[in-house]
mmCIF file of C-alpha atoms in Angstrom:
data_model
loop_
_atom_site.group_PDB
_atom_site.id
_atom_site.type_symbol
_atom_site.label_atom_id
_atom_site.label_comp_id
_atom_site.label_asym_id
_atom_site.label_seq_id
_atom_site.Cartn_x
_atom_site.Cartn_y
_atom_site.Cartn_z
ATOM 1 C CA UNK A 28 0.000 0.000 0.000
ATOM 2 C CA UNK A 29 2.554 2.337 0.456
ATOM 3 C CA UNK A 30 4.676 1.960 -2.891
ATOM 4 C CA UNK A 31 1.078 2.709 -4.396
ATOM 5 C CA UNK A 32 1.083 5.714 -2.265
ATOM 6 C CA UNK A 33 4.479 6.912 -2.979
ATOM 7 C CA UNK A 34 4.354 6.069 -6.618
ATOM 8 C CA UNK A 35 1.031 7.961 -6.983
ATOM 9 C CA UNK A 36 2.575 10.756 -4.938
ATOM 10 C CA UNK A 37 5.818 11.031 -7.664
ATOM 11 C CA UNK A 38 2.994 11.040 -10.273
ATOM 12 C CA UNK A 39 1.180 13.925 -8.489
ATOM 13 C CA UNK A 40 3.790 16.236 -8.803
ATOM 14 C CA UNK A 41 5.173 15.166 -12.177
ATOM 15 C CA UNK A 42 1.926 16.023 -13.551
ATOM 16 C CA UNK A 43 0.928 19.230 -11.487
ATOM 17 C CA UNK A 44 4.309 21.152 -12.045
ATOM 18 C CA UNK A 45 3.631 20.021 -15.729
ATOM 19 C CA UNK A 46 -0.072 21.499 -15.775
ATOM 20 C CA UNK A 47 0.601 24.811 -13.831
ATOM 21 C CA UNK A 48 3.188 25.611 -16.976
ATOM 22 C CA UNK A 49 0.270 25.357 -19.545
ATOM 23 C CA UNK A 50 -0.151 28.463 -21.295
ATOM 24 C CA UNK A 51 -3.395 29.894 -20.342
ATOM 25 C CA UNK A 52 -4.773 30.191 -23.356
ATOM 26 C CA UNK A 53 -4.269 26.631 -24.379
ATOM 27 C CA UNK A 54 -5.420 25.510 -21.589
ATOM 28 C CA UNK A 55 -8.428 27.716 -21.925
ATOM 29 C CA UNK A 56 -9.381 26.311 -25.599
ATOM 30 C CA UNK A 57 -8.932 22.571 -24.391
ATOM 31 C CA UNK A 58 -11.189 23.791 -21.397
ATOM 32 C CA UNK A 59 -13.613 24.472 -23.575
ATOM 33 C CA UNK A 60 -13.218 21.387 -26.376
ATOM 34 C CA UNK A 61 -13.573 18.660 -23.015
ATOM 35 C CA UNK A 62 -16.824 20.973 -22.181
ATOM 36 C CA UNK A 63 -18.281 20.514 -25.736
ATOM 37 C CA UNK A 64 -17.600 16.744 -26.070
ATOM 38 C CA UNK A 65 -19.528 16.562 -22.322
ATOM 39 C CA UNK A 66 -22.235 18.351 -24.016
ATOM 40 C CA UNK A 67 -22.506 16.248 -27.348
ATOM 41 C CA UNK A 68 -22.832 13.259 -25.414
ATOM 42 C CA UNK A 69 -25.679 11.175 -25.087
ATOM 43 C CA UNK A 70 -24.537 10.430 -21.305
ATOM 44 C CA UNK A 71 -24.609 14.255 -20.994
ATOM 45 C CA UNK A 72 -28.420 14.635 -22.626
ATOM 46 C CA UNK A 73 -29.549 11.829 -20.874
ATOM 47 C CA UNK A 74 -28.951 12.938 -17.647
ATOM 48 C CA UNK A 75 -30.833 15.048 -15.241
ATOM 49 C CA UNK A 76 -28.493 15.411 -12.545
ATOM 50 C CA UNK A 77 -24.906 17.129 -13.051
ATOM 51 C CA UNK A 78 -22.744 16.355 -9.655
ATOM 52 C CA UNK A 79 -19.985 18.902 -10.554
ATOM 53 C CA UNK A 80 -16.258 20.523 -9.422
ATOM 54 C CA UNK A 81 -15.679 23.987 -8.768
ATOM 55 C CA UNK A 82 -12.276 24.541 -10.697
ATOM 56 C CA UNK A 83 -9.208 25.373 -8.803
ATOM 57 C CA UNK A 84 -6.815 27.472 -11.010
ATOM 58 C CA UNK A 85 -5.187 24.420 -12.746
ATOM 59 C CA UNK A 86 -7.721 22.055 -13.172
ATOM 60 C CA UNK A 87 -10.182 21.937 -16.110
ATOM 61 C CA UNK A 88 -12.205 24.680 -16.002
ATOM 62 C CA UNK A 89 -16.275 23.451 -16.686
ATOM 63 C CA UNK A 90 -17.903 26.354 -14.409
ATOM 64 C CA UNK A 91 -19.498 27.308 -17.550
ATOM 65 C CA UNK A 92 -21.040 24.076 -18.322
ATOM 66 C CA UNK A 93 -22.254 24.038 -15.024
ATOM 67 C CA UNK A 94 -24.329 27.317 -15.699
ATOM 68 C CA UNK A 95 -25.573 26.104 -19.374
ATOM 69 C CA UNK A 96 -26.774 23.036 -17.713
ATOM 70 C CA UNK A 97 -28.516 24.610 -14.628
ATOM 71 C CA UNK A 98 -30.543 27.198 -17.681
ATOM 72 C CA UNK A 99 -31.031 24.243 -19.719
ATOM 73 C CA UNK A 100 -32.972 22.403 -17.005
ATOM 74 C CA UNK A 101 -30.610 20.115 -15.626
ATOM 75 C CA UNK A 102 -30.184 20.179 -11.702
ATOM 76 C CA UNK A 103 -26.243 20.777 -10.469
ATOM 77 C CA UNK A 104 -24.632 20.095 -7.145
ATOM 78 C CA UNK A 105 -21.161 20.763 -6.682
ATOM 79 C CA UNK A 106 -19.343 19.012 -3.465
ATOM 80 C CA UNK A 107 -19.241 20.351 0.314
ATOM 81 C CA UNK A 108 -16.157 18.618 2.064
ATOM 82 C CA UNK A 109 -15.744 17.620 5.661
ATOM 83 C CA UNK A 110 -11.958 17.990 6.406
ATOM 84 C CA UNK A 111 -12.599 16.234 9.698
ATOM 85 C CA UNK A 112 -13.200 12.672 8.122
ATOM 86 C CA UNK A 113 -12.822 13.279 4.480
ATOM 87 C CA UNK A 114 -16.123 12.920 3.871
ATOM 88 C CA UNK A 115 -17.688 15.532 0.903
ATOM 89 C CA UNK A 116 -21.863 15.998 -0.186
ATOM 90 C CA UNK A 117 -23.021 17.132 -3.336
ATOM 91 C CA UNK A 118 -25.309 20.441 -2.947
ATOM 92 C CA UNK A 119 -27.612 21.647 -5.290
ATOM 93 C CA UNK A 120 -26.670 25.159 -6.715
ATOM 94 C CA UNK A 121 -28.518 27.935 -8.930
ATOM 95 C CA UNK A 122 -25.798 30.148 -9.768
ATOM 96 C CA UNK A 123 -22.375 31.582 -8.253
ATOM 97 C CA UNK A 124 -23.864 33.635 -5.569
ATOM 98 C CA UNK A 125 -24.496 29.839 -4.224
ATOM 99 C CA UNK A 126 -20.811 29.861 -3.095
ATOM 100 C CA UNK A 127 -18.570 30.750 -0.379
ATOM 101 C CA UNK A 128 -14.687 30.494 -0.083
ATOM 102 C CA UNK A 129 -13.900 26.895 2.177
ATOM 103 C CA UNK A 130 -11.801 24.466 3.046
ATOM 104 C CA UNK A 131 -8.363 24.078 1.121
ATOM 105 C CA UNK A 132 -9.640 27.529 -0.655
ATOM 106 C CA UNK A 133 -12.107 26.248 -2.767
ATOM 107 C CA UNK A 134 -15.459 27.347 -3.627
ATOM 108 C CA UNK A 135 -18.029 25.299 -2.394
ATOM 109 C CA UNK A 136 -21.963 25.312 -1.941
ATOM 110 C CA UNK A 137 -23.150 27.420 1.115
ATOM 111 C CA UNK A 138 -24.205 25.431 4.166
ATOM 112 C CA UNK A 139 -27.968 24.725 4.252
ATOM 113 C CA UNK A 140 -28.564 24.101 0.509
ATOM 114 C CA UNK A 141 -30.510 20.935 -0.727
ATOM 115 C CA UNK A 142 -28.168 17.940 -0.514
ATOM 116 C CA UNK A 143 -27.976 14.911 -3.406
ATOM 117 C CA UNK A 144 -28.933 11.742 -1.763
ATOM 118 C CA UNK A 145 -26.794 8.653 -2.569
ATOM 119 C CA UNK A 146 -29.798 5.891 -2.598
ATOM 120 C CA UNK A 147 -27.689 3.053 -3.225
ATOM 121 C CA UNK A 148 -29.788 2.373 -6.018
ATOM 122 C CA UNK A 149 -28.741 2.522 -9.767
ATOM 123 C CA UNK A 150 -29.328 5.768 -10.652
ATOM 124 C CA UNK A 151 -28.510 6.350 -14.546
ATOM 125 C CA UNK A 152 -29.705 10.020 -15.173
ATOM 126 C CA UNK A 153 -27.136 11.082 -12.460
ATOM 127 C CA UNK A 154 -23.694 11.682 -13.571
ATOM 128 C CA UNK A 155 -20.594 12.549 -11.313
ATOM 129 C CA UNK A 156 -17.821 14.483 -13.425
ATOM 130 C CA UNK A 157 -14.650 13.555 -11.555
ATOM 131 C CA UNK A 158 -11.096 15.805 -11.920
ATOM 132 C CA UNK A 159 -7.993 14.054 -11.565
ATOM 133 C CA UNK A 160 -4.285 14.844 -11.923
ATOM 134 C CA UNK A 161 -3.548 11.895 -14.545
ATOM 135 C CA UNK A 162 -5.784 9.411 -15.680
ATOM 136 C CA UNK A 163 -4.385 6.333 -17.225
ATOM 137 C CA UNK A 164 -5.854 4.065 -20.305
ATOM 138 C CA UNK A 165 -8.042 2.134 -17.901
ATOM 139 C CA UNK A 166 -9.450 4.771 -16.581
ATOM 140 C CA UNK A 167 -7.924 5.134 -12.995
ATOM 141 C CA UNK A 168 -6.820 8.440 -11.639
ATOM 142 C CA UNK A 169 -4.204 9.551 -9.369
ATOM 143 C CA UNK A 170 -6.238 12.559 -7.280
ATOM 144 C CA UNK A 171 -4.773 15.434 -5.600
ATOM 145 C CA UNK A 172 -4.568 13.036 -2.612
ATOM 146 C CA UNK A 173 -6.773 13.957 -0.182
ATOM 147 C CA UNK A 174 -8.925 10.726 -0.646
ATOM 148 C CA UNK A 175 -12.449 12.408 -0.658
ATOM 149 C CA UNK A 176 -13.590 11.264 -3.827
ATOM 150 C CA UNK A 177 -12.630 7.764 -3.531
ATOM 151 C CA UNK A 178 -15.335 7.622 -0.066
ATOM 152 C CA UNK A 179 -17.584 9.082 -2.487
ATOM 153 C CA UNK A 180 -18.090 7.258 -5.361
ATOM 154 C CA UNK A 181 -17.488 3.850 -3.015
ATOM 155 C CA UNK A 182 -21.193 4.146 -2.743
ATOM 156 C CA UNK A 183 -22.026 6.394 -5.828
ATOM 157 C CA UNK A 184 -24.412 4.638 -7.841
ATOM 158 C CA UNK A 185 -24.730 6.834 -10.978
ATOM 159 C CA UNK A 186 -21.783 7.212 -14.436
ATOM 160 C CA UNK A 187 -18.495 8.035 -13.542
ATOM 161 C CA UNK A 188 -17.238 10.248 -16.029
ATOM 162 C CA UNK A 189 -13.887 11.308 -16.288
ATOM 163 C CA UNK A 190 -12.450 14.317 -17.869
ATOM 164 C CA UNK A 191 -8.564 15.245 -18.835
ATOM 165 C CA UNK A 192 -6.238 16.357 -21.263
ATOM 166 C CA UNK A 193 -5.447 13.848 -23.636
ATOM 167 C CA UNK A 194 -1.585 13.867 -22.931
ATOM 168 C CA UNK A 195 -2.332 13.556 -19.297
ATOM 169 C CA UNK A 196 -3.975 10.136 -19.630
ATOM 170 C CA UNK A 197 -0.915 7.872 -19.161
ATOM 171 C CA UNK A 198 -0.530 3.950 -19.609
ATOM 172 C CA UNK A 199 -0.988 2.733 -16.126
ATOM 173 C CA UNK A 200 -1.592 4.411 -12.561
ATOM 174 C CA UNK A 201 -0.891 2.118 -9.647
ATOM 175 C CA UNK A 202 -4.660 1.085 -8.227
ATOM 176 C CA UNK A 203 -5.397 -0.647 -5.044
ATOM 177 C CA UNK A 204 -8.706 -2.507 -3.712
ATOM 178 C CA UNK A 205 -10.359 0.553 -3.092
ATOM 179 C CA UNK A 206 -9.541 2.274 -6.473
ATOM 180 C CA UNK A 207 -12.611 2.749 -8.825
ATOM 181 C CA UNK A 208 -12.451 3.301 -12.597
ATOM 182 C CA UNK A 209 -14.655 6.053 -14.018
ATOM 183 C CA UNK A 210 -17.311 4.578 -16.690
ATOM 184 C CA UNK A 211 -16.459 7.299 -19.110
ATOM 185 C CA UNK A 212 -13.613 8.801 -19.872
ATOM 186 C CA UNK A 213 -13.409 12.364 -21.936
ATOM 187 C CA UNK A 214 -10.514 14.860 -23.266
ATOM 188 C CA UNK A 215 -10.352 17.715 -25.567
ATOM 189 C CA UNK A 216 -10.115 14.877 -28.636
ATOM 190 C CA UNK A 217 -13.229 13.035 -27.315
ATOM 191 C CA UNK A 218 -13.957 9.940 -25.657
ATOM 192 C CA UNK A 219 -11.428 7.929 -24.734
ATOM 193 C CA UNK A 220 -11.002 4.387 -25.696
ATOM 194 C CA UNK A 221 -10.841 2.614 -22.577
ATOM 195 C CA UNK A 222 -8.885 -0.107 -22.226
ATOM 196 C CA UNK A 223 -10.088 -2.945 -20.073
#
């Protein structure tokens, strides 16, 4: 367990000193390419429920999806973490005035709005769009370490969907018993192939 650890950790940093060199506005265009394959998806129309990410600076940017989706009818929750156990919930939003500056100096839903409930029940018009520092051709990540999203989707019952840059999605991340694959897996050039 801890060679996974450490060799996800070496990974980690590869990747983030790579991404926080991007040039902005290359980044911003690929931003906006993963956001239009989302949209063109059919496991983007068929959903009704968007459980979304509130970008930090170097991650993929898909605020603005968020917003399209919210006027287009869809409902949106982005997470609200609990640093205490690592725990996060998915809050309904309407716009950005929904948010206030939190833990790890994110932006996260306000305390008291309506909360996503995990049924443990398939639940196929909900999708959960997961950020990641690498993804690899399986589709497992290596997070930013903090181990919130793998509690989560341990009893998340809706898609996983993925999202990257395409030369961030590597041959093989090291995955233990507790590592989940994401059931869809998107970059700026489309869906990814998975390989099993």
């Amino acid at each position: 367990m801890y060679e996974i650890r450490k060799h996800k950790s070496e990974i980690r940093e590869t990747y983030l000193e790579k991404r926080r060199s991007m040039d902005s506005n290359v980044k911003s265009e690929m931003d906006k390419k993963i956001a239009s394959v989302i949209m063109a998806s059919a496991t983007y129309r068929y959903a009704d429920t968007l459980l979304m990410y509130y970008a930090k600076d170097d991650e993929i940017n898909l605020n603005e999806l968020a917003w399209n989706a919210i006027k287009s009818g869809k409902k949106v929750a982005f997470p609200r973490t609990n640093p205490e156990d690592r725990s996060m919930t998915f809050n309904f939003v309407n716009d950005e005035n929904d948010f206030e500056l939190r833990n790890y100096g994110l932006y996260e839903p306000k305390e008291g709005l309506p909360t996503f409930e995990v049924t443990g029940q398939l639940q196929n018009n909900v999708i959960c769009i997961i950020p990641a520092v690498v993804y690899d051709k399986r589709g497992f990540r290596v997070g930013y370490g903090g181990g919130y999203y793998d509690r989560y989707l341990s009893t998340f019952k809706g898609t996983k969907v993925g999202v990257e840059y395409y030369e961030y999605v590597i041959g093989n991340v090291p995955s233990g018993r507790f590592d989940l694959a994401v059931d869809v897996l998107i970059t700026e050039k489309g869906i990814y192939p998975k390989k099993q």
